[in-house]
Amino acid sequence: GKPLRVTKASNDKKGDDVGANLFIGNLADELDEKLLYDTFSAFGVVTATPKIVRDVDTGASKGFGFVSYDSFEASDAAIDAMNGQFLCNRAVSVLYAYKKDAKGERHGTPAERMLAANQTRRSVTAMKRPHTLFASGPGQTNTGVGGPPGPPGPPGMGMPPPP
């Protein structure tokens, strides 16, 4: 029968996608996802496995694909370095992909870059701040949570060894 296509729920993708999504056109038939990843990961962190669009029935490449980065700096570097370069004896075109929900608008707009910068700033701040809902820091007591205390720490961390 026909292959089954499975996609993530849209809510799963929202957190890690900043919009630095590239379209790579004029791909050779023999080029695969691994070669695309190996080539484009040199410019920054690739957030998902590169996708080469293929014919559903035959599995043959349609000649274009997509790569997503974690930052616009990485995607800009990839565009600057790879647009017009030869990959498997074909000059590839590398540019920002069209957005799925907006007609004719590409990723990489100034508004999208500003949103990504704010999102990164918030996530970096959250990473620096420890999660304190159920734990207490050094010299603090765990009040208001209730329940038994947690297991003792590793030996040599201020706790006497068990008898």
Short mmCIF file of N, CA and C in Angstrom, two decimals:
data_model
loop_
_atom_site.label_atom_id
_atom_site.label_comp_id
_atom_site.label_asym_id
_atom_site.label_seq_id
_atom_site.Cartn_x
_atom_site.Cartn_y
_atom_site.Cartn_z
N GLY A 1 0.82 -1.19 0.00
CA GLY A 1 0.00 0.00 0.00
C GLY A 1 0.86 1.25 0.00
N LYS A 2 0.20 2.36 0.22
CA LYS A 2 0.89 3.65 0.27
C LYS A 2 1.60 3.82 1.61
N PRO A 3 2.73 4.53 1.63
CA PRO A 3 3.41 4.79 2.90
C PRO A 3 2.57 5.71 3.77
N LEU A 4 2.68 5.49 5.06
CA LEU A 4 1.95 6.29 6.04
C LEU A 4 2.78 7.52 6.39
N ARG A 5 2.18 8.68 6.38
CA ARG A 5 2.89 9.91 6.73
C ARG A 5 2.48 10.32 8.13
N VAL A 6 3.46 10.46 9.02
CA VAL A 6 3.20 10.83 10.39
C VAL A 6 3.86 12.18 10.64
N THR A 7 3.12 13.12 11.20
CA THR A 7 3.68 14.43 11.51
C THR A 7 3.46 14.73 12.99
N LYS A 8 4.33 15.58 13.53
CA LYS A 8 4.19 15.99 14.92
C LYS A 8 2.97 16.88 15.06
N ALA A 9 2.40 16.87 16.26
CA ALA A 9 1.34 17.83 16.54
C ALA A 9 1.96 19.22 16.53
N SER A 10 1.22 20.21 16.11
CA SER A 10 1.78 21.55 15.97
C SER A 10 2.26 22.11 17.30
N ASN A 11 1.68 21.69 18.41
CA ASN A 11 2.10 22.20 19.71
C ASN A 11 3.49 21.70 20.08
N ASP A 12 3.89 20.52 19.59
CA ASP A 12 5.21 19.97 19.90
C ASP A 12 6.33 20.78 19.26
N LYS A 13 6.09 21.43 18.13
CA LYS A 13 7.13 22.10 17.38
C LYS A 13 7.36 23.54 17.81
N LYS A 14 6.40 24.15 18.52
CA LYS A 14 6.47 25.58 18.75
C LYS A 14 7.67 26.03 19.54
N GLY A 15 8.12 25.27 20.53
CA GLY A 15 9.16 25.73 21.42
C GLY A 15 10.54 25.85 20.80
N ASP A 16 10.91 24.96 19.91
CA ASP A 16 12.30 24.93 19.45
C ASP A 16 12.50 25.57 18.07
N ASP A 17 11.45 26.01 17.41
CA ASP A 17 11.58 26.55 16.07
C ASP A 17 11.62 28.07 16.11
N VAL A 18 12.77 28.65 15.73
CA VAL A 18 12.89 30.11 15.71
C VAL A 18 12.54 30.68 14.34
N GLY A 19 12.40 29.85 13.34
CA GLY A 19 12.05 30.32 12.01
C GLY A 19 13.22 30.42 11.07
N ALA A 20 14.38 29.90 11.46
CA ALA A 20 15.56 29.94 10.60
C ALA A 20 15.54 28.73 9.69
N ASN A 21 14.52 28.66 8.83
CA ASN A 21 14.29 27.51 7.96
C ASN A 21 14.69 27.85 6.54
N LEU A 22 15.53 27.00 5.96
CA LEU A 22 16.05 27.24 4.62
C LEU A 22 15.46 26.29 3.60
N PHE A 23 15.28 26.80 2.40
CA PHE A 23 14.91 26.00 1.23
C PHE A 23 16.19 25.77 0.44
N ILE A 24 16.44 24.53 0.09
CA ILE A 24 17.61 24.19 -0.73
C ILE A 24 17.07 23.60 -2.03
N GLY A 25 17.30 24.28 -3.14
CA GLY A 25 16.76 23.86 -4.43
C GLY A 25 17.83 23.35 -5.37
N ASN A 26 17.40 22.67 -6.43
CA ASN A 26 18.24 22.09 -7.48
C ASN A 26 19.16 21.00 -6.93
N LEU A 27 18.60 20.14 -6.08
CA LEU A 27 19.39 19.04 -5.50
C LEU A 27 19.50 17.89 -6.50
N ALA A 28 20.65 17.27 -6.52
CA ALA A 28 20.88 16.10 -7.36
C ALA A 28 20.10 14.90 -6.81
N ASP A 29 19.73 13.99 -7.69
CA ASP A 29 18.95 12.82 -7.27
C ASP A 29 19.70 11.95 -6.28
N GLU A 30 21.02 11.86 -6.41
CA GLU A 30 21.79 10.97 -5.53
C GLU A 30 22.07 11.57 -4.16
N LEU A 31 21.74 12.84 -3.95
CA LEU A 31 21.98 13.50 -2.66
C LEU A 31 20.96 12.99 -1.64
N ASP A 32 21.43 12.64 -0.44
CA ASP A 32 20.52 12.16 0.59
C ASP A 32 20.55 13.09 1.81
N GLU A 33 19.70 12.77 2.80
CA GLU A 33 19.57 13.60 3.99
C GLU A 33 20.87 13.70 4.78
N LYS A 34 21.64 12.61 4.82
CA LYS A 34 22.89 12.62 5.57
C LYS A 34 23.89 13.60 4.96
N LEU A 35 24.02 13.59 3.64
CA LEU A 35 24.94 14.51 2.98
C LEU A 35 24.48 15.97 3.18
N LEU A 36 23.16 16.18 3.13
CA LEU A 36 22.63 17.52 3.38
C LEU A 36 22.95 17.96 4.80
N TYR A 37 22.77 17.05 5.76
CA TYR A 37 23.08 17.36 7.16
C TYR A 37 24.58 17.64 7.32
N ASP A 38 25.40 16.77 6.79
CA ASP A 38 26.86 16.93 6.92
C ASP A 38 27.32 18.25 6.32
N THR A 39 26.74 18.65 5.21
CA THR A 39 27.13 19.89 4.55
C THR A 39 26.67 21.11 5.34
N PHE A 40 25.40 21.13 5.75
CA PHE A 40 24.84 22.33 6.35
C PHE A 40 25.06 22.44 7.85
N SER A 41 25.43 21.36 8.52
CA SER A 41 25.70 21.46 9.97
C SER A 41 27.02 22.19 10.24
N ALA A 42 27.82 22.42 9.21
CA ALA A 42 29.06 23.17 9.37
C ALA A 42 28.80 24.63 9.73
N PHE A 43 27.57 25.12 9.50
CA PHE A 43 27.27 26.54 9.72
C PHE A 43 26.57 26.80 11.05
N GLY A 44 26.15 25.76 11.75
CA GLY A 44 25.46 25.94 13.02
C GLY A 44 24.68 24.69 13.38
N VAL A 45 23.94 24.79 14.48
CA VAL A 45 23.17 23.66 14.99
C VAL A 45 21.92 23.46 14.14
N VAL A 46 21.81 22.29 13.52
CA VAL A 46 20.63 21.92 12.74
C VAL A 46 19.63 21.30 13.71
N THR A 47 18.43 21.90 13.82
CA THR A 47 17.48 21.50 14.86
C THR A 47 16.70 20.23 14.53
N ALA A 48 16.59 19.87 13.27
CA ALA A 48 15.86 18.66 12.89
C ALA A 48 16.57 18.04 11.69
N THR A 49 16.33 16.77 11.47
CA THR A 49 16.92 16.10 10.32
C THR A 49 16.50 16.82 9.05
N PRO A 50 17.45 17.19 8.20
CA PRO A 50 17.08 17.85 6.94
C PRO A 50 16.09 16.98 6.16
N LYS A 51 15.18 17.64 5.48
CA LYS A 51 14.14 16.92 4.75
C LYS A 51 14.31 17.14 3.26
N ILE A 52 14.46 16.05 2.52
CA ILE A 52 14.44 16.10 1.07
C ILE A 52 13.04 15.65 0.64
N VAL A 53 12.36 16.47 -0.13
CA VAL A 53 11.00 16.15 -0.55
C VAL A 53 11.08 15.10 -1.64
N ARG A 54 10.29 14.04 -1.43
CA ARG A 54 10.33 12.88 -2.34
C ARG A 54 8.94 12.57 -2.86
N ASP A 55 8.90 11.93 -4.03
CA ASP A 55 7.64 11.46 -4.60
C ASP A 55 7.10 10.35 -3.71
N VAL A 56 5.82 10.43 -3.38
CA VAL A 56 5.22 9.46 -2.46
C VAL A 56 5.24 8.05 -3.04
N ASP A 57 4.98 7.92 -4.32
CA ASP A 57 4.89 6.60 -4.95
C ASP A 57 6.26 5.97 -5.22
N THR A 58 7.18 6.75 -5.79
CA THR A 58 8.46 6.18 -6.20
C THR A 58 9.58 6.39 -5.19
N GLY A 59 9.47 7.39 -4.32
CA GLY A 59 10.53 7.69 -3.36
C GLY A 59 11.67 8.49 -3.97
N ALA A 60 11.53 8.88 -5.23
CA ALA A 60 12.58 9.66 -5.90
C ALA A 60 12.53 11.10 -5.43
N SER A 61 13.71 11.71 -5.33
CA SER A 61 13.81 13.10 -4.90
C SER A 61 13.11 14.01 -5.90
N LYS A 62 12.43 15.04 -5.37
CA LYS A 62 11.81 16.05 -6.24
C LYS A 62 12.78 17.20 -6.52
N GLY A 63 14.00 17.12 -5.97
CA GLY A 63 15.02 18.10 -6.29
C GLY A 63 15.11 19.28 -5.33
N PHE A 64 14.41 19.22 -4.21
CA PHE A 64 14.53 20.29 -3.23
C PHE A 64 14.34 19.74 -1.82
N GLY A 65 14.80 20.51 -0.85
CA GLY A 65 14.70 20.08 0.54
C GLY A 65 14.74 21.26 1.49
N PHE A 66 14.74 20.96 2.78
CA PHE A 66 14.68 21.99 3.81
C PHE A 66 15.64 21.66 4.95
N VAL A 67 16.25 22.72 5.51
CA VAL A 67 17.13 22.60 6.67
C VAL A 67 16.71 23.67 7.66
N SER A 68 16.62 23.31 8.94
CA SER A 68 16.24 24.27 9.99
C SER A 68 17.38 24.44 10.97
N TYR A 69 17.69 25.69 11.30
CA TYR A 69 18.75 26.02 12.25
C TYR A 69 18.15 26.56 13.55
N ASP A 70 18.99 26.58 14.59
CA ASP A 70 18.55 27.11 15.87
C ASP A 70 18.73 28.63 15.96
N SER A 71 19.39 29.24 14.98
CA SER A 71 19.60 30.69 15.02
C SER A 71 19.65 31.26 13.60
N PHE A 72 19.32 32.53 13.51
CA PHE A 72 19.39 33.20 12.21
C PHE A 72 20.83 33.45 11.78
N GLU A 73 21.74 33.55 12.74
CA GLU A 73 23.14 33.73 12.40
C GLU A 73 23.65 32.53 11.59
N ALA A 74 23.27 31.33 12.03
CA ALA A 74 23.68 30.11 11.34
C ALA A 74 23.05 30.02 9.95
N SER A 75 21.75 30.34 9.86
CA SER A 75 21.09 30.26 8.55
C SER A 75 21.62 31.32 7.60
N ASP A 76 21.93 32.51 8.10
CA ASP A 76 22.52 33.54 7.24
C ASP A 76 23.89 33.10 6.72
N ALA A 77 24.68 32.47 7.59
CA ALA A 77 26.00 31.99 7.18
C ALA A 77 25.87 30.91 6.10
N ALA A 78 24.88 30.04 6.24
CA ALA A 78 24.66 28.97 5.26
C ALA A 78 24.24 29.56 3.91
N ILE A 79 23.37 30.56 3.94
CA ILE A 79 22.94 31.19 2.68
C ILE A 79 24.13 31.87 2.00
N ASP A 80 24.91 32.64 2.79
CA ASP A 80 26.05 33.36 2.22
C ASP A 80 27.07 32.40 1.61
N ALA A 81 27.32 31.29 2.29
CA ALA A 81 28.37 30.37 1.84
C ALA A 81 27.92 29.39 0.76
N MET A 82 26.65 28.95 0.81
CA MET A 82 26.24 27.84 -0.05
C MET A 82 25.40 28.22 -1.27
N ASN A 83 24.78 29.38 -1.28
CA ASN A 83 23.93 29.74 -2.42
C ASN A 83 24.79 29.84 -3.68
N GLY A 84 24.47 29.03 -4.69
CA GLY A 84 25.21 29.02 -5.94
C GLY A 84 26.38 28.05 -5.96
N GLN A 85 26.68 27.42 -4.83
CA GLN A 85 27.79 26.46 -4.79
C GLN A 85 27.35 25.13 -5.38
N PHE A 86 28.33 24.35 -5.80
CA PHE A 86 28.04 23.05 -6.40
C PHE A 86 28.01 21.97 -5.33
N LEU A 87 26.96 21.17 -5.36
CA LEU A 87 26.79 20.04 -4.45
C LEU A 87 26.40 18.87 -5.33
N CYS A 88 27.24 17.85 -5.41
CA CYS A 88 27.02 16.71 -6.33
C CYS A 88 26.88 17.20 -7.77
N ASN A 89 27.78 18.09 -8.19
CA ASN A 89 27.84 18.60 -9.56
C ASN A 89 26.62 19.40 -9.99
N ARG A 90 25.91 19.99 -9.03
CA ARG A 90 24.78 20.87 -9.34
C ARG A 90 24.88 22.12 -8.49
N ALA A 91 24.67 23.28 -9.10
CA ALA A 91 24.65 24.53 -8.34
C ALA A 91 23.34 24.61 -7.58
N VAL A 92 23.42 24.64 -6.25
CA VAL A 92 22.21 24.66 -5.43
C VAL A 92 21.81 26.09 -5.10
N SER A 93 20.51 26.30 -4.95
CA SER A 93 20.03 27.61 -4.50
C SER A 93 19.61 27.46 -3.05
N VAL A 94 20.08 28.37 -2.21
CA VAL A 94 19.80 28.33 -0.78
C VAL A 94 19.19 29.67 -0.39
N LEU A 95 17.97 29.64 0.12
CA LEU A 95 17.30 30.86 0.56
C LEU A 95 16.28 30.51 1.64
N TYR A 96 15.75 31.52 2.30
CA TYR A 96 14.77 31.26 3.34
C TYR A 96 13.52 30.63 2.73
N ALA A 97 12.97 29.65 3.43
CA ALA A 97 11.77 28.95 2.96
C ALA A 97 10.54 29.83 3.15
N TYR A 98 9.50 29.56 2.36
CA TYR A 98 8.22 30.23 2.55
C TYR A 98 7.58 29.72 3.83
N LYS A 99 6.91 30.62 4.53
CA LYS A 99 6.17 30.21 5.73
C LYS A 99 4.94 29.42 5.30
N LYS A 100 4.57 28.44 6.12
CA LYS A 100 3.42 27.60 5.78
C LYS A 100 2.11 28.38 5.90
N ASP A 101 2.00 29.22 6.93
CA ASP A 101 0.72 29.88 7.20
C ASP A 101 0.55 31.23 6.51
N ALA A 102 1.62 31.82 5.99
CA ALA A 102 1.53 33.13 5.35
C ALA A 102 1.79 32.99 3.85
N LYS A 103 0.91 33.54 3.07
CA LYS A 103 1.02 33.44 1.61
C LYS A 103 2.15 34.33 1.11
N GLY A 104 3.16 33.73 0.50
CA GLY A 104 4.22 34.49 -0.13
C GLY A 104 5.24 35.12 0.79
N GLU A 105 5.14 34.89 2.10
CA GLU A 105 6.10 35.48 3.04
C GLU A 105 7.14 34.43 3.41
N ARG A 106 8.40 34.84 3.39
CA ARG A 106 9.49 33.92 3.71
C ARG A 106 9.89 34.06 5.16
N HIS A 107 10.56 33.01 5.66
CA HIS A 107 11.18 33.09 6.99
C HIS A 107 12.33 34.08 6.93
N GLY A 108 12.78 34.54 8.10
CA GLY A 108 13.93 35.44 8.16
C GLY A 108 13.58 36.91 8.16
N THR A 109 12.29 37.24 8.34
CA THR A 109 11.89 38.65 8.36
C THR A 109 12.41 39.32 9.63
N PRO A 110 12.54 40.64 9.61
CA PRO A 110 12.99 41.34 10.83
C PRO A 110 12.11 41.07 12.04
N ALA A 111 10.80 40.97 11.84
CA ALA A 111 9.89 40.70 12.96
C ALA A 111 10.16 39.31 13.54
N GLU A 112 10.38 38.34 12.67
CA GLU A 112 10.65 36.98 13.13
C GLU A 112 11.99 36.91 13.88
N ARG A 113 12.96 37.67 13.40
CA ARG A 113 14.27 37.71 14.07
C ARG A 113 14.14 38.32 15.46
N MET A 114 13.31 39.37 15.59
CA MET A 114 13.12 40.01 16.89
C MET A 114 12.42 39.04 17.86
N LEU A 115 11.41 38.34 17.38
CA LEU A 115 10.72 37.36 18.22
C LEU A 115 11.67 36.25 18.67
N ALA A 116 12.52 35.79 17.76
CA ALA A 116 13.49 34.74 18.09
C ALA A 116 14.48 35.24 19.13
N ALA A 117 14.93 36.49 19.00
CA ALA A 117 15.87 37.05 19.98
C ALA A 117 15.23 37.15 21.35
N ASN A 118 13.96 37.55 21.40
CA ASN A 118 13.25 37.63 22.69
C ASN A 118 13.04 36.25 23.27
N GLN A 119 12.71 35.28 22.43
CA GLN A 119 12.50 33.90 22.90
C GLN A 119 13.80 33.34 23.46
N THR A 120 14.91 33.59 22.78
CA THR A 120 16.21 33.12 23.24
C THR A 120 16.57 33.77 24.57
N ARG A 121 16.31 35.07 24.68
CA ARG A 121 16.62 35.78 25.92
C ARG A 121 15.83 35.19 27.09
N ARG A 122 14.53 34.90 26.86
CA ARG A 122 13.70 34.32 27.92
C ARG A 122 14.20 32.93 28.30
N SER A 123 14.55 32.11 27.32
CA SER A 123 14.98 30.74 27.63
C SER A 123 16.33 30.73 28.34
N VAL A 124 17.24 31.67 27.98
CA VAL A 124 18.53 31.75 28.66
C VAL A 124 18.33 32.17 30.11
N THR A 125 17.43 33.13 30.35
CA THR A 125 17.13 33.56 31.71
C THR A 125 16.54 32.40 32.51
N ALA A 126 15.65 31.64 31.90
CA ALA A 126 15.04 30.51 32.59
C ALA A 126 16.07 29.43 32.89
N MET A 127 17.06 29.26 31.99
CA MET A 127 18.07 28.23 32.23
C MET A 127 18.99 28.63 33.38
N LYS A 128 19.24 29.91 33.57
CA LYS A 128 20.12 30.37 34.64
C LYS A 128 19.45 30.26 36.00
N ARG A 129 18.15 30.33 36.03
CA ARG A 129 17.41 30.30 37.28
C ARG A 129 17.00 28.86 37.59
N PRO A 130 17.37 28.34 38.75
CA PRO A 130 17.01 26.95 39.07
C PRO A 130 15.52 26.80 39.33
N HIS A 131 15.04 25.61 39.10
CA HIS A 131 13.64 25.29 39.36
C HIS A 131 13.50 25.06 40.86
N THR A 132 12.72 25.88 41.54
CA THR A 132 12.66 25.83 43.00
C THR A 132 11.31 25.43 43.55
N LEU A 133 10.41 24.91 42.76
CA LEU A 133 9.09 24.57 43.25
C LEU A 133 9.13 23.44 44.27
N PHE A 134 9.93 22.42 44.04
CA PHE A 134 9.97 21.27 44.94
C PHE A 134 11.31 21.09 45.62
N ALA A 135 12.26 21.96 45.37
CA ALA A 135 13.58 21.79 45.95
C ALA A 135 13.99 23.07 46.67
N SER A 136 14.86 22.90 47.63
CA SER A 136 15.39 24.07 48.31
C SER A 136 16.88 24.16 48.02
N GLY A 137 17.37 25.38 47.94
CA GLY A 137 18.78 25.60 47.67
C GLY A 137 19.61 25.46 48.92
N PRO A 138 20.92 25.67 48.82
CA PRO A 138 21.79 25.55 49.98
C PRO A 138 21.40 26.56 51.06
N GLY A 139 21.30 26.09 52.28
CA GLY A 139 20.98 26.96 53.41
C GLY A 139 19.52 27.33 53.50
N GLN A 140 18.65 26.77 52.67
CA GLN A 140 17.22 27.07 52.73
C GLN A 140 16.48 25.85 53.23
N THR A 141 15.34 26.10 53.82
CA THR A 141 14.50 24.98 54.23
C THR A 141 13.35 24.87 53.26
N ASN A 142 12.86 23.68 53.09
CA ASN A 142 11.78 23.42 52.16
C ASN A 142 10.47 23.57 52.91
N THR A 143 9.92 24.79 52.95
CA THR A 143 8.69 25.04 53.71
C THR A 143 7.51 25.16 52.78
N GLY A 144 6.36 24.77 53.28
CA GLY A 144 5.14 24.95 52.53
C GLY A 144 4.87 23.87 51.50
N VAL A 145 5.77 22.94 51.29
CA VAL A 145 5.55 21.92 50.29
C VAL A 145 4.93 20.68 50.92
N GLY A 146 5.41 20.32 52.12
CA GLY A 146 4.88 19.15 52.81
C GLY A 146 5.47 17.88 52.27
N GLY A 147 5.21 16.78 52.94
CA GLY A 147 5.72 15.50 52.49
C GLY A 147 7.04 15.17 53.15
N PRO A 148 7.48 13.94 53.02
CA PRO A 148 8.71 13.51 53.66
C PRO A 148 9.93 14.11 52.95
N PRO A 149 11.05 14.20 53.66
CA PRO A 149 12.26 14.71 53.00
C PRO A 149 12.74 13.72 51.96
N GLY A 150 13.50 14.20 51.00
CA GLY A 150 14.00 13.37 49.91
C GLY A 150 15.11 12.45 50.38
N PRO A 151 15.60 11.58 49.51
CA PRO A 151 16.66 10.65 49.89
C PRO A 151 17.96 11.42 50.17
N PRO A 152 18.84 10.82 50.98
CA PRO A 152 20.10 11.51 51.27
C PRO A 152 20.97 11.60 50.02
N GLY A 153 21.87 12.59 50.02
CA GLY A 153 22.76 12.80 48.88
C GLY A 153 23.83 11.74 48.82
N PRO A 154 24.73 11.84 47.85
CA PRO A 154 25.81 10.87 47.71
C PRO A 154 26.75 10.94 48.91
N PRO A 155 27.45 9.84 49.22
CA PRO A 155 28.38 9.85 50.36
C PRO A 155 29.45 10.92 50.16
N GLY A 156 29.86 11.51 51.27
CA GLY A 156 30.88 12.53 51.23
C GLY A 156 30.33 13.92 50.94
N MET A 157 29.03 14.10 50.92
CA MET A 157 28.44 15.40 50.63
C MET A 157 27.83 16.00 51.89
N GLY A 158 28.51 15.84 53.04
CA GLY A 158 28.02 16.42 54.28
C GLY A 158 27.14 15.48 55.08
N MET A 159 26.88 14.31 54.59
CA MET A 159 26.03 13.33 55.28
C MET A 159 26.93 12.21 55.80
N PRO A 160 26.66 11.74 57.01
CA PRO A 160 27.45 10.60 57.49
C PRO A 160 27.09 9.35 56.73
N PRO A 161 28.01 8.40 56.58
CA PRO A 161 27.68 7.16 55.87
C PRO A 161 26.64 6.35 56.64
N PRO A 162 25.86 5.55 55.96
CA PRO A 162 24.86 4.74 56.66
C PRO A 162 25.54 3.69 57.53
N PRO A 163 24.85 3.29 58.66
CA PRO A 163 25.47 2.29 59.56
C PRO A 163 25.57 0.92 58.95
#
